[in-house]
Short mmCIF file of C-alpha atoms and ligand atoms in Angstrom, two decimals:
data_model
loop_
_atom_site.label_atom_id
_atom_site.label_comp_id
_atom_site.label_asym_id
_atom_site.label_seq_id
_atom_site.Cartn_x
_atom_site.Cartn_y
_atom_site.Cartn_z
CA MET A 12 93.89 -54.96 39.61
CA LYS A 13 96.61 -53.01 37.80
CA LEU A 14 98.97 -55.31 35.85
CA PRO A 15 102.74 -54.57 36.18
CA TRP A 16 103.17 -54.16 32.40
CA ASN A 17 106.76 -53.02 32.55
CA ILE A 18 107.73 -56.20 34.47
CA ILE A 19 105.76 -58.43 32.08
CA LEU A 20 107.43 -56.73 29.11
CA ARG A 21 110.89 -57.23 30.58
CA PHE A 22 110.09 -60.88 31.22
CA VAL A 23 108.95 -61.37 27.61
CA ILE A 24 112.12 -59.68 26.28
CA ALA A 25 114.32 -61.79 28.57
CA VAL A 26 112.70 -65.03 27.31
CA ALA A 27 113.05 -63.92 23.67
CA VAL A 28 116.75 -63.10 24.16
CA LEU A 29 117.35 -66.45 25.91
CA VAL A 30 115.69 -68.37 23.05
CA ALA A 31 117.74 -66.43 20.46
CA ILE A 32 121.01 -67.12 22.30
CA THR A 33 120.40 -70.82 22.93
CA ALA A 34 118.85 -71.64 19.51
CA PRO A 35 122.23 -72.57 17.94
CA LEU A 36 122.60 -75.24 20.67
CA PHE A 37 119.58 -77.04 19.22
CA PRO A 38 120.39 -77.38 15.50
CA SER A 39 117.90 -80.22 15.09
CA LEU A 40 115.08 -77.84 16.06
CA THR A 41 116.28 -74.94 13.92
CA GLY A 42 117.37 -77.21 11.04
CA ARG A 43 120.83 -75.65 10.77
CA ALA A 44 123.51 -78.03 11.98
CA ASN A 45 126.87 -76.30 12.33
CA ILE A 46 129.93 -78.31 11.32
CA THR A 47 133.16 -77.62 13.21
CA GLN A 48 136.42 -79.01 11.78
CA PRO A 49 139.35 -80.35 13.88
CA ILE A 50 141.73 -77.67 12.46
CA ALA A 51 140.75 -74.14 11.40
CA PHE A 52 141.99 -74.72 7.85
CA ASN A 53 142.33 -71.63 5.64
CA HIS A 54 141.42 -72.24 1.96
CA LYS A 55 142.14 -68.63 1.00
CA LYS A 56 145.75 -68.88 2.26
CA HIS A 57 146.50 -72.17 0.45
CA ALA A 58 144.34 -72.14 -2.69
CA GLY A 59 144.13 -68.34 -3.07
CA GLU A 60 147.30 -66.55 -1.88
CA LEU A 61 149.76 -69.47 -2.23
CA GLY A 62 147.98 -70.66 -5.40
CA PHE A 63 148.13 -74.43 -4.72
CA PRO A 64 145.80 -76.35 -7.07
CA CYS A 65 142.76 -78.01 -5.46
CA THR A 66 144.26 -81.42 -6.37
CA THR A 67 147.15 -80.85 -3.90
CA CYS A 68 144.70 -81.91 -1.19
CA HIS A 69 141.64 -83.30 -3.01
CA GLN A 70 143.81 -85.82 -4.79
CA SER A 71 141.28 -88.13 -6.44
CA VAL A 72 138.95 -85.44 -7.81
CA GLU A 73 140.09 -85.94 -11.42
CA ALA A 74 140.41 -89.73 -11.28
CA ARG A 75 137.63 -91.09 -9.07
CA THR A 76 133.98 -90.54 -8.16
CA PHE A 77 134.99 -88.91 -4.85
CA ALA A 78 137.33 -85.93 -4.40
CA GLY A 79 139.00 -87.06 -1.15
CA LEU A 80 139.85 -85.08 1.97
CA PRO A 81 143.57 -84.69 2.85
CA GLN A 82 145.37 -87.23 5.03
CA THR A 83 147.78 -86.08 7.74
CA GLU A 84 150.75 -86.97 5.45
CA THR A 85 149.51 -84.54 2.78
CA CYS A 86 149.64 -81.64 5.24
CA LEU A 87 152.99 -82.89 6.58
CA THR A 88 154.68 -82.61 3.17
CA CYS A 89 154.85 -78.88 3.93
CA HIS A 90 154.16 -78.74 7.67
CA ALA A 91 156.65 -81.30 9.07
CA ALA A 92 158.34 -78.28 10.68
CA ALA A 93 156.58 -75.09 11.78
CA LEU A 94 155.98 -72.48 9.05
CA THR A 95 153.94 -70.15 11.27
CA LYS A 96 153.30 -69.46 14.96
CA ASN A 97 149.62 -70.36 14.48
CA PRO A 98 148.55 -73.00 17.09
CA GLU A 99 146.18 -74.46 14.48
CA GLU A 100 149.23 -75.46 12.43
CA GLU A 101 150.77 -77.21 15.47
CA LYS A 102 147.68 -79.46 15.63
CA ILE A 103 148.81 -81.18 12.38
CA ARG A 104 151.99 -82.43 14.09
CA GLN A 105 150.01 -83.40 17.20
CA PHE A 106 147.77 -85.68 15.09
CA ALA A 107 150.88 -87.04 13.32
CA ALA A 108 152.63 -87.76 16.65
CA LYS A 109 149.56 -89.78 17.73
CA LYS A 110 149.59 -91.52 14.30
CA GLU A 111 146.02 -90.34 13.77
CA ILE A 112 144.32 -89.15 10.63
CA ILE A 113 142.85 -85.67 10.93
CA PRO A 114 139.12 -86.35 11.44
CA TRP A 115 137.72 -83.92 8.83
CA LYS A 116 133.93 -83.89 8.65
CA ARG A 117 132.06 -84.04 5.36
CA ILE A 118 129.89 -81.06 4.46
CA TYR A 119 128.45 -82.46 1.23
CA ARG A 120 126.99 -85.96 1.17
CA MET A 121 124.49 -87.43 -1.28
CA PRO A 122 121.87 -89.97 -0.14
CA PRO A 123 123.17 -93.57 -0.67
CA ASP A 124 121.00 -94.23 -3.74
CA VAL A 125 122.34 -91.22 -5.69
CA PHE A 126 125.32 -91.75 -8.02
CA PHE A 127 127.71 -88.83 -8.44
CA SER A 128 131.14 -88.83 -10.08
CA HIS A 129 133.69 -86.03 -9.74
CA ARG A 130 135.78 -87.35 -12.66
CA ARG A 131 132.75 -87.28 -14.96
CA HIS A 132 132.01 -83.65 -14.12
CA VAL A 133 135.49 -82.19 -13.64
CA VAL A 134 137.35 -83.98 -16.47
CA LEU A 135 134.69 -84.96 -19.04
CA GLY A 136 132.12 -82.21 -18.32
CA LYS A 137 134.81 -79.54 -17.62
CA VAL A 138 132.61 -78.12 -14.83
CA GLU A 139 134.46 -75.73 -12.46
CA CYS A 140 134.61 -76.64 -8.75
CA ALA A 141 133.06 -73.24 -7.98
CA ALA A 142 129.92 -74.05 -10.02
CA CYS A 143 129.08 -76.72 -7.44
CA HIS A 144 130.93 -75.61 -4.30
CA GLY A 145 130.89 -71.79 -4.45
CA LYS A 146 133.84 -69.63 -3.47
CA MET A 147 135.87 -72.25 -1.52
CA ALA A 148 139.14 -70.58 -2.58
CA GLU A 149 138.09 -67.47 -0.63
CA GLN A 150 137.18 -69.15 2.67
CA LEU A 151 139.32 -68.00 5.62
CA VAL A 152 137.86 -70.66 7.92
CA PRO A 153 136.10 -73.99 7.21
CA PRO A 154 132.48 -73.38 6.22
CA ALA A 155 130.01 -74.48 8.91
CA ARG A 156 127.47 -75.50 6.29
CA PRO A 157 127.33 -76.04 2.49
CA LEU A 158 127.89 -72.89 0.43
CA VAL A 159 125.69 -74.42 -2.31
CA ASN A 160 122.41 -76.20 -1.65
CA GLN A 161 122.83 -79.34 -3.78
CA THR A 162 119.24 -80.45 -4.33
CA MET A 163 117.87 -82.69 -7.11
CA ASN A 164 116.39 -79.63 -8.86
CA TRP A 165 119.80 -78.01 -8.79
CA CYS A 166 121.41 -81.04 -10.54
CA ILE A 167 118.60 -81.22 -13.10
CA THR A 168 118.64 -77.48 -13.90
CA CYS A 169 122.30 -77.70 -14.93
CA HIS A 170 121.75 -80.98 -16.79
CA GLN A 171 119.03 -79.32 -18.85
CA GLU A 172 121.27 -76.30 -19.59
CA ARG A 173 124.26 -78.50 -20.45
CA ARG A 174 122.20 -81.17 -22.29
CA ALA A 175 123.30 -83.92 -19.89
CA SER A 176 121.00 -86.80 -18.94
CA VAL A 177 117.80 -86.15 -16.91
CA ASP A 178 116.94 -89.86 -16.88
CA CYS A 179 116.09 -91.00 -13.32
CA ASN A 180 118.37 -94.02 -13.73
CA ALA A 181 121.40 -91.87 -14.57
CA CYS A 182 121.49 -90.48 -11.01
CA HIS A 183 119.51 -93.06 -9.00
CA LYS A 184 120.80 -96.59 -8.43
C1 HEC B 220 152.14 -77.48 -0.55
C2 HEC B 220 152.46 -77.00 0.80
C3 HEC B 220 151.36 -77.00 1.85
C4 HEC B 220 150.44 -77.99 2.11
C5 HEC B 220 150.26 -79.33 1.42
C6 HEC B 220 149.68 -77.54 3.25
N1 HEC B 220 150.11 -76.30 3.65
FE1 HEC B 220 149.39 -75.22 5.23
N2 HEC B 220 150.62 -73.69 4.75
C7 HEC B 220 151.59 -73.71 3.76
C8 HEC B 220 152.24 -72.43 3.71
C9 HEC B 220 153.38 -72.05 2.76
C10 HEC B 220 151.64 -71.64 4.71
C11 HEC B 220 151.85 -70.16 4.98
C12 HEC B 220 152.94 -69.83 5.84
C13 HEC B 220 152.93 -68.31 6.03
O1 HEC B 220 151.85 -67.72 6.14
O2 HEC B 220 154.00 -67.78 6.05
C14 HEC B 220 150.65 -72.48 5.36
C15 HEC B 220 149.89 -72.07 6.44
C16 HEC B 220 149.07 -72.90 7.20
C17 HEC B 220 148.42 -72.57 8.44
C18 HEC B 220 148.48 -71.21 9.12
C19 HEC B 220 147.41 -70.43 8.39
C20 HEC B 220 147.20 -69.04 8.80
O3 HEC B 220 146.16 -68.52 8.36
O4 HEC B 220 148.04 -68.46 9.48
C21 HEC B 220 147.68 -73.65 8.83
C22 HEC B 220 146.79 -73.79 10.05
C23 HEC B 220 147.87 -74.67 7.82
N3 HEC B 220 148.73 -74.19 6.85
C24 HEC B 220 147.26 -75.91 7.84
C25 HEC B 220 147.40 -76.87 6.83
C26 HEC B 220 146.68 -78.14 6.83
C27 HEC B 220 145.70 -78.59 7.88
C28 HEC B 220 147.09 -78.79 5.72
C29 HEC B 220 146.61 -80.13 5.21
C30 HEC B 220 145.18 -80.20 4.92
C31 HEC B 220 148.03 -77.94 5.01
N4 HEC B 220 148.19 -76.78 5.73
C32 HEC B 220 148.66 -78.27 3.84
C33 HEC B 220 151.86 -74.77 2.91
C34 HEC B 220 151.13 -75.94 2.83
C1 HEC B 221 146.21 -77.44 1.15
C2 HEC B 221 145.04 -78.28 1.12
C3 HEC B 221 143.79 -77.88 0.39
C4 HEC B 221 143.68 -77.25 -0.83
C5 HEC B 221 144.79 -76.76 -1.75
C6 HEC B 221 142.25 -77.16 -1.10
N1 HEC B 221 141.54 -77.73 -0.09
FE1 HEC B 221 139.52 -77.98 0.00
N2 HEC B 221 139.67 -78.79 1.85
C7 HEC B 221 140.85 -78.96 2.54
C8 HEC B 221 140.55 -79.33 3.91
C9 HEC B 221 141.56 -79.59 4.99
C10 HEC B 221 139.14 -79.41 4.01
C11 HEC B 221 138.30 -79.71 5.26
C12 HEC B 221 138.25 -78.45 6.13
C13 HEC B 221 137.49 -77.31 5.51
O1 HEC B 221 136.31 -77.46 5.18
O2 HEC B 221 138.09 -76.21 5.35
C14 HEC B 221 138.62 -79.07 2.70
C15 HEC B 221 137.26 -79.05 2.36
C16 HEC B 221 136.78 -78.76 1.10
C17 HEC B 221 135.39 -78.89 0.69
C18 HEC B 221 134.25 -79.40 1.55
C19 HEC B 221 134.11 -80.89 1.30
C20 HEC B 221 133.14 -81.60 2.21
O3 HEC B 221 132.08 -82.04 1.78
O4 HEC B 221 133.46 -81.71 3.40
C21 HEC B 221 135.32 -78.47 -0.60
C22 HEC B 221 134.08 -78.43 -1.45
C23 HEC B 221 136.65 -78.06 -0.99
N3 HEC B 221 137.51 -78.27 0.06
C24 HEC B 221 136.96 -77.54 -2.23
C25 HEC B 221 138.21 -77.07 -2.58
C26 HEC B 221 138.48 -76.39 -3.82
C27 HEC B 221 137.46 -76.09 -4.88
C28 HEC B 221 139.82 -76.11 -3.83
C29 HEC B 221 140.62 -75.36 -4.89
C30 HEC B 221 140.09 -74.04 -5.21
C31 HEC B 221 140.38 -76.62 -2.58
N4 HEC B 221 139.37 -77.17 -1.86
C32 HEC B 221 141.71 -76.57 -2.23
C33 HEC B 221 142.12 -78.80 2.05
C34 HEC B 221 142.44 -78.18 0.84
C1 HEC B 222 128.91 -80.95 -10.81
C2 HEC B 222 129.10 -80.57 -9.41
C3 HEC B 222 130.44 -80.72 -8.75
C4 HEC B 222 131.67 -80.31 -9.22
C5 HEC B 222 132.04 -79.70 -10.55
C6 HEC B 222 132.61 -80.57 -8.15
N1 HEC B 222 131.96 -81.14 -7.08
FE1 HEC B 222 132.78 -81.73 -5.31
N2 HEC B 222 131.01 -82.52 -4.71
C7 HEC B 222 129.84 -82.48 -5.45
C8 HEC B 222 128.86 -83.33 -4.81
C9 HEC B 222 127.44 -83.59 -5.33
C10 HEC B 222 129.47 -83.87 -3.65
C11 HEC B 222 128.88 -84.90 -2.69
C12 HEC B 222 129.23 -86.27 -3.29
C13 HEC B 222 128.71 -87.49 -2.57
O1 HEC B 222 128.23 -87.40 -1.45
O2 HEC B 222 128.84 -88.58 -3.15
C14 HEC B 222 130.83 -83.32 -3.61
C15 HEC B 222 131.76 -83.59 -2.62
C16 HEC B 222 133.04 -83.05 -2.58
C17 HEC B 222 134.01 -83.24 -1.50
C18 HEC B 222 133.82 -84.06 -0.24
C19 HEC B 222 133.60 -85.51 -0.46
C20 HEC B 222 134.57 -86.22 -1.39
O3 HEC B 222 134.19 -86.44 -2.55
O4 HEC B 222 135.68 -86.56 -0.98
C21 HEC B 222 135.14 -82.54 -1.84
C22 HEC B 222 136.43 -82.44 -1.05
C23 HEC B 222 134.90 -81.92 -3.12
N3 HEC B 222 133.61 -82.26 -3.53
C24 HEC B 222 135.83 -81.14 -3.82
C25 HEC B 222 135.68 -80.73 -5.14
C26 HEC B 222 136.74 -80.10 -5.92
C27 HEC B 222 138.13 -79.78 -5.43
C28 HEC B 222 136.22 -79.86 -7.16
C29 HEC B 222 136.90 -79.29 -8.39
C30 HEC B 222 138.15 -79.93 -8.81
C31 HEC B 222 134.83 -80.35 -7.14
N4 HEC B 222 134.55 -80.88 -5.91
C32 HEC B 222 133.96 -80.28 -8.21
C33 HEC B 222 129.63 -81.76 -6.60
C34 HEC B 222 130.63 -81.24 -7.40
C1 HEC B 223 126.97 -77.16 -13.19
C2 HEC B 223 126.44 -78.24 -14.00
C3 HEC B 223 126.13 -79.59 -13.40
C4 HEC B 223 125.61 -79.86 -12.14
C5 HEC B 223 125.25 -78.89 -11.05
C6 HEC B 223 125.46 -81.30 -12.08
N1 HEC B 223 125.89 -81.89 -13.24
FE1 HEC B 223 125.89 -83.90 -13.64
N2 HEC B 223 126.66 -83.52 -15.47
C7 HEC B 223 126.97 -82.28 -15.97
C8 HEC B 223 127.56 -82.44 -17.30
C9 HEC B 223 128.04 -81.31 -18.21
C10 HEC B 223 127.57 -83.82 -17.57
C11 HEC B 223 128.08 -84.53 -18.83
C12 HEC B 223 129.53 -84.88 -18.63
C13 HEC B 223 130.10 -85.66 -19.83
O1 HEC B 223 130.39 -85.02 -20.84
O2 HEC B 223 130.22 -86.88 -19.72
C14 HEC B 223 127.00 -84.49 -16.40
C15 HEC B 223 126.83 -85.86 -16.29
C16 HEC B 223 126.30 -86.51 -15.19
C17 HEC B 223 126.07 -87.93 -15.10
C18 HEC B 223 126.33 -88.95 -16.19
C19 HEC B 223 125.07 -89.00 -17.01
C20 HEC B 223 125.04 -90.11 -18.06
O3 HEC B 223 124.85 -89.77 -19.23
O4 HEC B 223 125.23 -91.27 -17.68
C21 HEC B 223 125.53 -88.18 -13.86
C22 HEC B 223 125.11 -89.50 -13.27
C23 HEC B 223 125.42 -86.90 -13.19
N3 HEC B 223 125.91 -85.92 -14.03
C24 HEC B 223 124.92 -86.73 -11.91
C25 HEC B 223 124.77 -85.49 -11.28
C26 HEC B 223 124.20 -85.32 -9.97
C27 HEC B 223 123.70 -86.43 -9.08
C28 HEC B 223 124.21 -83.97 -9.71
C29 HEC B 223 123.76 -83.24 -8.49
C30 HEC B 223 124.25 -83.74 -7.21
C31 HEC B 223 124.80 -83.31 -10.87
N4 HEC B 223 125.11 -84.26 -11.80
C32 HEC B 223 124.99 -81.95 -10.97
C33 HEC B 223 126.79 -81.07 -15.35
C34 HEC B 223 126.30 -80.88 -14.07
C1 HEC B 224 120.72 -85.21 -12.40
C2 HEC B 224 120.52 -86.13 -11.31
C3 HEC B 224 119.12 -86.60 -10.94
C4 HEC B 224 118.13 -87.02 -11.78
C5 HEC B 224 118.15 -87.05 -13.30
C6 HEC B 224 117.03 -87.42 -10.94
N1 HEC B 224 117.37 -87.26 -9.62
FE1 HEC B 224 116.18 -87.70 -8.00
N2 HEC B 224 117.60 -86.96 -6.74
C7 HEC B 224 118.83 -86.47 -7.14
C8 HEC B 224 119.54 -86.01 -5.96
C9 HEC B 224 120.92 -85.38 -5.95
C10 HEC B 224 118.70 -86.26 -4.85
C11 HEC B 224 119.03 -85.98 -3.38
C12 HEC B 224 118.91 -84.53 -3.06
C13 HEC B 224 117.53 -84.11 -2.85
O1 HEC B 224 116.76 -84.81 -2.14
O2 HEC B 224 117.13 -83.05 -3.39
C14 HEC B 224 117.48 -86.85 -5.38
C15 HEC B 224 116.41 -87.24 -4.60
C16 HEC B 224 115.30 -87.93 -5.08
C17 HEC B 224 114.26 -88.47 -4.26
C18 HEC B 224 114.17 -88.35 -2.73
C19 HEC B 224 114.72 -89.64 -2.11
C20 HEC B 224 116.20 -89.67 -2.09
O3 HEC B 224 116.78 -90.40 -2.91
O4 HEC B 224 116.81 -88.98 -1.28
C21 HEC B 224 113.37 -89.08 -5.07
C22 HEC B 224 112.11 -89.84 -4.69
C23 HEC B 224 113.86 -88.92 -6.44
N3 HEC B 224 115.04 -88.20 -6.40
C24 HEC B 224 113.24 -89.40 -7.59
C25 HEC B 224 113.65 -89.14 -8.89
C26 HEC B 224 112.89 -89.50 -10.08
C27 HEC B 224 111.56 -90.26 -10.09
C28 HEC B 224 113.61 -89.07 -11.16
C29 HEC B 224 113.25 -89.16 -12.65
C30 HEC B 224 112.03 -88.46 -13.02
C31 HEC B 224 114.82 -88.45 -10.64
N4 HEC B 224 114.79 -88.50 -9.26
C32 HEC B 224 115.83 -87.92 -11.43
C33 HEC B 224 119.32 -86.41 -8.42
C34 HEC B 224 118.63 -86.74 -9.57
#
């Protein structure tokens, strides 16, 4: 019997294309979860072109362990009235009208037993944000995944270079 190779080939290609297209719908299988934020915030516009310091929005980064993500009020200090015709900007006032905080999603999160302090690194260690978070000031849209892969080896490599502690108990509670 003569096999219809051209039909089999087309079938194989069709299945391959289908798998490639639907793969992003199954992040748990491909191991790449995509994070989507409630507003398409533009870091480049605010931190780059307009030159606002990171602390305008990440207000506890120099004082606390955590950096903090901006509350609706922080955005409203400048966006109480429309500055642009961008519908993403209008969303700020829609959250405010509903008295809701903007539900930003975290990209970076350490396991619960790991201790990390922003103040220690930013103020005492004088480490730049970009050394740990990459080129955030150049992002036009919220990153869907971490720009820097913050593994234990990554922390330890810098600690060795900077002569900071590599004692297990320094980082693990
Ligand atoms: C210190 C003032 C200030 C703060 C705080 C601020 N913005 Fe803006 N934002 C601006 C200015 C100025 C523009 C640019 C207007 C223009 O392009 O003419 C802008 C533009 C925007 C735009 C349109 C961007 C584009 O690419 O067209 C969006 C969306 C936006 N901001 C969202 C936010 C959100 C969300 C927050 C809170 C996390 C925030 N902004 C906080 C001043 C601010
Ligand atoms: C005007 C407000 C604003 C300014 C200024 C700003 N950010 Fe942000 N930042 C945000 C918002 C809103 C988010 C959440 C949406 C996103 O990821 O774009 C965010 C998210 C982040 C995150 C991801 C945190 C996580 O785990 O979810 C990092 C890292 C970050 N910003 C770093 C910076 C750095 C570094 C600067 C200064 C160069 C900066 N940001 C300036 C508003 C701001
Ligand atoms: C030495 C590395 C390092 C430096 C420097 C650093 N970060 Fe982070 N950042 C981290 C780590 C690690 C996390 C996750 C912390 C956790 O889950 O406890 C994080 C989380 C964040 C978050 C989200 C969670 C939160 O803490 O609210 C924001 C926003 C953020 N960083 C902004 C900044 C900004 C802005 C700067 C500079 C002023 C900065 N970071 C400097 C390593 C760093
Ligand atoms: C780019 C360099 C760099 C990276 C990356 C880095 N650190 Fe650090 N870390 C430092 C420096 C520098 C100090 C010392 C700060 C000072 O002078 O107090 C420090 C200090 C610390 C301390 C205090 C140590 C003590 O003596 O008690 C802890 C805890 C810590 N880091 C945890 C972490 C963790 C957890 C990570 C990874 C998620 C990390 N660091 C990533 C540079 C870094
Ligand atoms: C400079 C900070 C730092 C030091 C020092 C450090 N760790 Fe970690 N460790 C981390 C971070 C951050 C993670 C989570 C990220 C990852 O899994 O890569 C982690 C993860 C782990 C995990 C996986 C379980 C978990 O907590 O998620 C084990 C086990 C561990 N560390 C053991 C150790 C031991 C044992 C030492 C001492 C020889 C040590 N660590 C020293 C930062 C550190």
